[in-house]
Amino acid sequence: METRVITDFDGPLMNVSGRYYHVYQLCLEKNRADQSDIRLLPKSEFWQLKRNRVTEEEIGIISGLGEFEAKSFAKMRKATVHDLCYFEHDEIIPGVFESLERAQNMGLDLALMTMRRRRELEQAFQRYQFERFFREDRCYCLADDFIKTTDVQDKPTLMDRAQRELPPVQSTWMIGDTEADIAAAKKYQVKMIAVLSGIRSRDLLEKYDPDYIVDDLAQAIDLIAEHV
Ligand SMILES: [Mg+2]
């Protein structure tokens, strides 16, 4: 019987810090009051805040915005960060293709589960030919017109669909980088490997108690290889 690996997209496979930082800079510039001093955070500092789930509003305040401006900054950032034109700032995480090839050669059934909308996923598929690794019937993403609630609520809904539609296997592993992935895995008693290559810090991930925490996809596949 087969082993299935369901992986999240942003975090384990793609590094979105470039896009998030680019949009942060844009929104900060657009929301600064005239003449006011702002403090543009260096990318490493900005990403550290994101990994510790500091809110956008707080990031605005830390960057020198007043309370009113910070609210507008947060709103604009939320509305902008998923604009298709900014996805070009995403980068593939080094070693991902090798890890996916290895998983394929091990005979693992690979599936993708992401909170990206279909058009956002398709753009990355075209750029990196991910269809080599993920068949169409193994890709779970949000419809372009899906009305999002929160990731922690929406991700288990995707997992629910996958569990109903995918052929049964002997064991299933989930790889992801946030509390939403952990919530989805736990709800269906799927073994959960959290990776540190994404948007959450080790301290935060530990609070949600995944089965394992590793650096990246390569280490996650190593771990699965030990169990099959
Ligand atoms: Mg993710």
mmCIF file of C-alpha atoms and ligand atoms in Angstrom:
data_model
loop_
_atom_site.group_PDB
_atom_site.id
_atom_site.type_symbol
_atom_site.label_atom_id
_atom_site.label_comp_id
_atom_site.label_asym_id
_atom_site.label_seq_id
_atom_site.Cartn_x
_atom_site.Cartn_y
_atom_site.Cartn_z
ATOM 1 C CA MET A 1 0.000 0.000 0.000
ATOM 2 C CA GLU A 2 1.106 3.448 -0.815
ATOM 3 C CA THR A 3 2.267 6.323 1.281
ATOM 4 C CA ARG A 4 0.869 9.732 0.473
ATOM 5 C CA VAL A 5 2.601 13.040 1.094
ATOM 6 C CA ILE A 6 0.404 16.115 1.076
ATOM 7 C CA THR A 7 2.480 19.236 0.956
ATOM 8 C CA ASP A 8 1.589 22.858 1.335
ATOM 9 C CA PHE A 9 2.948 25.132 -1.385
ATOM 10 C CA ASP A 10 4.065 28.454 0.138
ATOM 11 C CA GLY A 11 6.611 27.708 2.834
ATOM 12 C CA PRO A 12 7.760 24.201 1.976
ATOM 13 C CA LEU A 13 8.181 24.850 -1.791
ATOM 14 C CA MET A 14 8.064 28.588 -2.330
ATOM 15 C CA ASN A 15 9.636 31.433 -0.427
ATOM 16 C CA VAL A 16 7.167 34.318 -0.392
ATOM 17 C CA SER A 17 9.266 36.690 1.711
ATOM 18 C CA GLY A 18 10.334 38.710 -1.356
ATOM 19 C CA ARG A 19 6.713 39.363 -2.345
ATOM 20 C CA TYR A 20 5.612 40.187 1.184
ATOM 21 C CA TYR A 21 8.537 42.561 1.637
ATOM 22 C CA HIS A 22 7.937 44.264 -1.693
ATOM 23 C CA VAL A 23 4.275 44.863 -0.828
ATOM 24 C CA TYR A 24 5.257 46.048 2.653
ATOM 25 C CA GLN A 25 7.495 48.715 1.116
ATOM 26 C CA LEU A 26 4.805 49.806 -1.329
ATOM 27 C CA CYS A 27 2.074 50.070 1.286
ATOM 28 C CA LEU A 28 4.333 51.832 3.749
ATOM 29 C CA GLU A 29 5.240 54.460 1.171
ATOM 30 C CA LYS A 30 1.600 54.985 0.200
ATOM 31 C CA ASN A 31 0.359 55.359 3.758
ATOM 32 C CA ARG A 32 2.970 57.642 5.250
ATOM 33 C CA ALA A 33 1.558 61.010 6.192
ATOM 34 C CA ASP A 34 3.196 63.956 4.465
ATOM 35 C CA GLN A 35 6.659 64.798 5.765
ATOM 36 C CA SER A 36 6.450 62.165 8.478
ATOM 37 C CA ASP A 37 9.422 59.982 9.315
ATOM 38 C CA ILE A 38 9.083 56.337 8.595
ATOM 39 C CA ARG A 39 11.518 53.586 9.362
ATOM 40 C CA LEU A 40 11.773 51.078 6.566
ATOM 41 C CA LEU A 41 12.596 47.777 8.249
ATOM 42 C CA PRO A 42 15.342 45.702 6.696
ATOM 43 C CA LYS A 43 13.978 42.581 5.049
ATOM 44 C CA SER A 44 15.404 40.221 7.682
ATOM 45 C CA GLU A 45 13.746 42.184 10.484
ATOM 46 C CA PHE A 46 10.450 42.403 8.615
ATOM 47 C CA TRP A 47 10.421 38.662 7.947
ATOM 48 C CA GLN A 48 11.302 37.891 11.562
ATOM 49 C CA LEU A 49 8.174 39.826 12.617
ATOM 50 C CA LYS A 50 6.049 37.923 10.095
ATOM 51 C CA ARG A 51 7.471 34.608 11.313
ATOM 52 C CA ASN A 52 6.437 35.574 14.826
ATOM 53 C CA ARG A 53 2.977 36.509 13.592
ATOM 54 C CA VAL A 54 3.201 40.167 14.513
ATOM 55 C CA THR A 55 0.145 41.810 12.958
ATOM 56 C CA GLU A 56 0.384 44.084 9.940
ATOM 57 C CA GLU A 57 -0.902 46.981 11.992
ATOM 58 C CA GLU A 58 1.871 46.524 14.539
ATOM 59 C CA ILE A 59 4.421 46.237 11.734
ATOM 60 C CA GLY A 60 3.109 49.564 10.446
ATOM 61 C CA ILE A 61 3.532 51.150 13.865
ATOM 62 C CA ILE A 62 7.021 49.704 14.319
ATOM 63 C CA SER A 63 7.813 51.230 10.911
ATOM 64 C CA GLY A 64 6.857 54.673 12.162
ATOM 65 C CA LEU A 65 3.237 55.028 11.042
ATOM 66 C CA GLY A 66 0.659 56.602 13.314
ATOM 67 C CA GLU A 67 -2.277 54.497 14.468
ATOM 68 C CA PHE A 68 -4.612 55.770 11.788
ATOM 69 C CA GLU A 69 -2.065 55.264 9.005
ATOM 70 C CA ALA A 70 -1.161 51.826 10.327
ATOM 71 C CA LYS A 71 -4.792 50.711 10.012
ATOM 72 C CA SER A 72 -4.973 51.885 6.429
ATOM 73 C CA PHE A 73 -1.549 50.338 5.731
ATOM 74 C CA ALA A 74 -2.735 46.956 7.049
ATOM 75 C CA LYS A 75 -5.884 47.108 4.981
ATOM 76 C CA MET A 76 -4.049 48.010 1.794
ATOM 77 C CA ARG A 77 -1.427 45.341 2.372
ATOM 78 C CA LYS A 78 -4.095 42.670 2.844
ATOM 79 C CA ALA A 79 -5.839 43.731 -0.355
ATOM 80 C CA THR A 80 -2.587 43.876 -2.331
ATOM 81 C CA VAL A 81 -0.348 41.000 -1.276
ATOM 82 C CA HIS A 82 -2.188 38.482 -3.458
ATOM 83 C CA ASP A 83 -2.262 40.636 -6.600
ATOM 84 C CA LEU A 84 -0.950 38.460 -9.404
ATOM 85 C CA CYS A 85 1.593 41.042 -10.535
ATOM 86 C CA TYR A 86 3.593 40.619 -7.301
ATOM 87 C CA PHE A 87 3.972 36.844 -7.448
ATOM 88 C CA GLU A 88 7.079 37.313 -9.581
ATOM 89 C CA HIS A 89 8.860 38.182 -6.317
ATOM 90 C CA ASP A 90 8.322 34.631 -5.015
ATOM 91 C CA GLU A 91 11.302 32.329 -5.163
ATOM 92 C CA ILE A 92 11.625 28.592 -5.254
ATOM 93 C CA ILE A 93 13.290 27.239 -2.119
ATOM 94 C CA PRO A 94 16.697 25.736 -2.974
ATOM 95 C CA GLY A 95 16.686 21.942 -3.278
ATOM 96 C CA VAL A 96 12.948 21.612 -3.788
ATOM 97 C CA PHE A 97 13.071 19.965 -7.210
ATOM 98 C CA GLU A 98 15.656 17.444 -6.025
ATOM 99 C CA SER A 99 13.507 16.612 -2.989
ATOM 100 C CA LEU A 100 10.374 16.187 -5.083
ATOM 101 C CA GLU A 101 12.244 13.966 -7.548
ATOM 102 C CA ARG A 102 13.495 11.894 -4.676
ATOM 103 C CA ALA A 103 9.975 11.558 -3.277
ATOM 104 C CA GLN A 104 8.743 10.518 -6.700
ATOM 105 C CA ASN A 105 11.484 7.916 -7.042
ATOM 106 C CA MET A 106 10.541 6.520 -3.648
ATOM 107 C CA GLY A 107 7.067 5.904 -5.059
ATOM 108 C CA LEU A 108 5.338 8.378 -2.741
ATOM 109 C CA ASP A 109 1.936 9.616 -3.857
ATOM 110 C CA LEU A 110 2.432 13.382 -4.001
ATOM 111 C CA ALA A 111 -0.415 15.818 -3.434
ATOM 112 C CA LEU A 112 -0.507 19.570 -3.046
ATOM 113 C CA MET A 113 -2.709 21.508 -0.650
ATOM 114 C CA THR A 114 -2.544 25.266 -0.725
ATOM 115 C CA MET A 115 -4.544 28.324 0.181
ATOM 116 C CA ARG A 116 -3.516 29.864 -3.117
ATOM 117 C CA ARG A 117 -6.254 30.525 -5.584
ATOM 118 C CA ARG A 118 -6.203 28.511 -8.779
ATOM 119 C CA ARG A 119 -4.850 31.382 -10.888
ATOM 120 C CA GLU A 120 -2.073 32.014 -8.365
ATOM 121 C CA LEU A 121 -1.101 28.363 -8.412
ATOM 122 C CA GLU A 122 -1.276 28.115 -12.190
ATOM 123 C CA GLN A 123 1.156 30.980 -12.568
ATOM 124 C CA ALA A 124 3.740 29.147 -10.456
ATOM 125 C CA PHE A 125 3.076 25.869 -12.304
ATOM 126 C CA GLN A 126 3.793 27.573 -15.607
ATOM 127 C CA ARG A 127 6.955 29.118 -14.287
ATOM 128 C CA TYR A 128 8.370 25.980 -12.660
ATOM 129 C CA GLN A 129 6.564 23.057 -14.354
ATOM 130 C CA PHE A 130 5.267 21.617 -11.101
ATOM 131 C CA GLU A 131 2.942 19.382 -13.096
ATOM 132 C CA ARG A 132 5.973 17.060 -13.281
ATOM 133 C CA PHE A 133 5.340 16.262 -9.646
ATOM 134 C CA PHE A 134 1.667 16.940 -8.977
ATOM 135 C CA ARG A 135 -1.057 15.487 -11.147
ATOM 136 C CA GLU A 136 -4.113 17.619 -11.682
ATOM 137 C CA ASP A 137 -6.242 15.377 -9.465
ATOM 138 C CA ARG A 138 -3.679 15.772 -6.672
ATOM 139 C CA CYS A 139 -3.859 19.569 -6.485
ATOM 140 C CA TYR A 140 -6.066 21.143 -3.849
ATOM 141 C CA CYS A 141 -6.307 24.911 -3.973
ATOM 142 C CA LEU A 142 -9.004 27.585 -3.630
ATOM 143 C CA ALA A 143 -11.296 28.476 -6.505
ATOM 144 C CA ASP A 144 -10.677 31.933 -7.944
ATOM 145 C CA ASP A 145 -14.007 33.149 -6.538
ATOM 146 C CA PHE A 146 -13.747 31.412 -3.160
ATOM 147 C CA ILE A 147 -14.578 33.711 -0.234
ATOM 148 C CA LYS A 148 -11.832 33.190 2.302
ATOM 149 C CA THR A 149 -12.471 33.107 6.047
ATOM 150 C CA THR A 150 -9.234 32.293 7.861
ATOM 151 C CA ASP A 151 -6.547 29.811 6.857
ATOM 152 C CA VAL A 152 -7.107 27.826 10.039
ATOM 153 C CA GLN A 153 -10.740 27.321 9.015
ATOM 154 C CA ASP A 154 -10.279 27.005 5.252
ATOM 155 C CA LYS A 155 -7.383 24.565 5.188
ATOM 156 C CA PRO A 156 -9.195 21.754 7.033
ATOM 157 C CA THR A 157 -12.014 22.200 4.488
ATOM 158 C CA LEU A 158 -9.565 21.424 1.697
ATOM 159 C CA MET A 159 -8.238 18.482 3.672
ATOM 160 C CA ASP A 160 -11.777 17.230 4.114
ATOM 161 C CA ARG A 161 -12.279 17.253 0.337
ATOM 162 C CA ALA A 162 -8.965 15.486 -0.249
ATOM 163 C CA GLN A 163 -9.811 12.779 2.255
ATOM 164 C CA ARG A 164 -13.101 12.118 0.493
ATOM 165 C CA GLU A 165 -11.774 12.236 -3.077
ATOM 166 C CA LEU A 166 -8.335 10.647 -2.985
ATOM 167 C CA PRO A 167 -7.924 6.874 -3.148
ATOM 168 C CA PRO A 168 -7.135 5.365 0.257
ATOM 169 C CA VAL A 169 -3.505 4.759 1.175
ATOM 170 C CA GLN A 170 -1.760 3.054 4.045
ATOM 171 C CA SER A 171 -0.354 6.207 5.537
ATOM 172 C CA THR A 172 -0.524 9.930 4.904
ATOM 173 C CA TRP A 173 1.941 12.655 5.822
ATOM 174 C CA MET A 174 1.401 16.372 5.692
ATOM 175 C CA ILE A 175 4.147 18.955 5.233
ATOM 176 C CA GLY A 176 3.399 22.600 5.961
ATOM 177 C CA ASP A 177 4.687 25.765 7.568
ATOM 178 C CA THR A 178 1.800 27.204 9.584
ATOM 179 C CA GLU A 179 -0.768 26.507 12.292
ATOM 180 C CA ALA A 180 -3.362 26.083 9.515
ATOM 181 C CA ASP A 181 -1.499 23.060 8.142
ATOM 182 C CA ILE A 182 -1.169 21.614 11.623
ATOM 183 C CA ALA A 183 -4.907 22.117 12.276
ATOM 184 C CA ALA A 184 -5.799 20.361 9.022
ATOM 185 C CA ALA A 185 -3.471 17.422 9.726
ATOM 186 C CA LYS A 186 -4.625 16.975 13.307
ATOM 187 C CA LYS A 187 -8.283 16.977 12.368
ATOM 188 C CA TYR A 188 -7.694 13.943 10.148
ATOM 189 C CA GLN A 189 -5.011 12.204 12.228
ATOM 190 C CA VAL A 190 -2.435 12.759 9.511
ATOM 191 C CA LYS A 191 1.209 12.777 10.592
ATOM 192 C CA MET A 192 2.371 16.378 10.486
ATOM 193 C CA ILE A 193 5.831 17.665 9.654
ATOM 194 C CA ALA A 194 6.250 21.409 10.121
ATOM 195 C CA VAL A 195 9.062 23.089 8.200
ATOM 196 C CA LEU A 196 11.028 26.166 9.247
ATOM 197 C CA SER A 197 11.528 27.400 5.673
ATOM 198 C CA GLY A 198 8.242 29.285 5.768
ATOM 199 C CA ILE A 199 6.368 32.049 7.542
ATOM 200 C CA ARG A 200 6.433 30.736 11.138
ATOM 201 C CA SER A 201 9.175 30.475 13.722
ATOM 202 C CA ARG A 202 10.022 27.338 15.655
ATOM 203 C CA ASP A 203 8.648 28.858 18.869
ATOM 204 C CA LEU A 204 5.278 29.471 17.274
ATOM 205 C CA LEU A 205 5.077 26.097 15.552
ATOM 206 C CA GLU A 206 5.925 24.287 18.782
ATOM 207 C CA LYS A 207 2.804 25.744 20.394
ATOM 208 C CA TYR A 208 0.645 23.885 17.874
ATOM 209 C CA ASP A 209 2.437 20.638 18.559
ATOM 210 C CA PRO A 210 3.167 19.108 15.139
ATOM 211 C CA ASP A 211 4.609 15.568 15.131
ATOM 212 C CA TYR A 212 7.941 16.851 13.827
ATOM 213 C CA ILE A 213 9.669 20.141 13.111
ATOM 214 C CA VAL A 214 12.454 20.116 10.500
ATOM 215 C CA ASP A 215 14.324 22.746 8.507
ATOM 216 C CA ASP A 216 12.908 22.164 5.053
ATOM 217 C CA LEU A 217 11.339 19.853 2.506
ATOM 218 C CA ALA A 218 14.564 17.888 2.013
ATOM 219 C CA GLN A 219 14.652 16.990 5.708
ATOM 220 C CA ALA A 220 10.942 16.202 5.664
ATOM 221 C CA ILE A 221 11.438 13.704 2.838
ATOM 222 C CA ASP A 222 14.418 12.194 4.717
ATOM 223 C CA LEU A 223 12.156 11.702 7.701
ATOM 224 C CA ILE A 224 9.413 10.059 5.659
ATOM 225 C CA ALA A 225 12.013 7.809 3.976
ATOM 226 C CA GLU A 226 12.910 6.475 7.418
ATOM 227 C CA HIS A 227 9.306 5.422 7.979
ATOM 228 C CA VAL A 228 8.351 3.745 4.703
HETATM 229 MG MG MG B 1 2.265 27.770 3.783
#
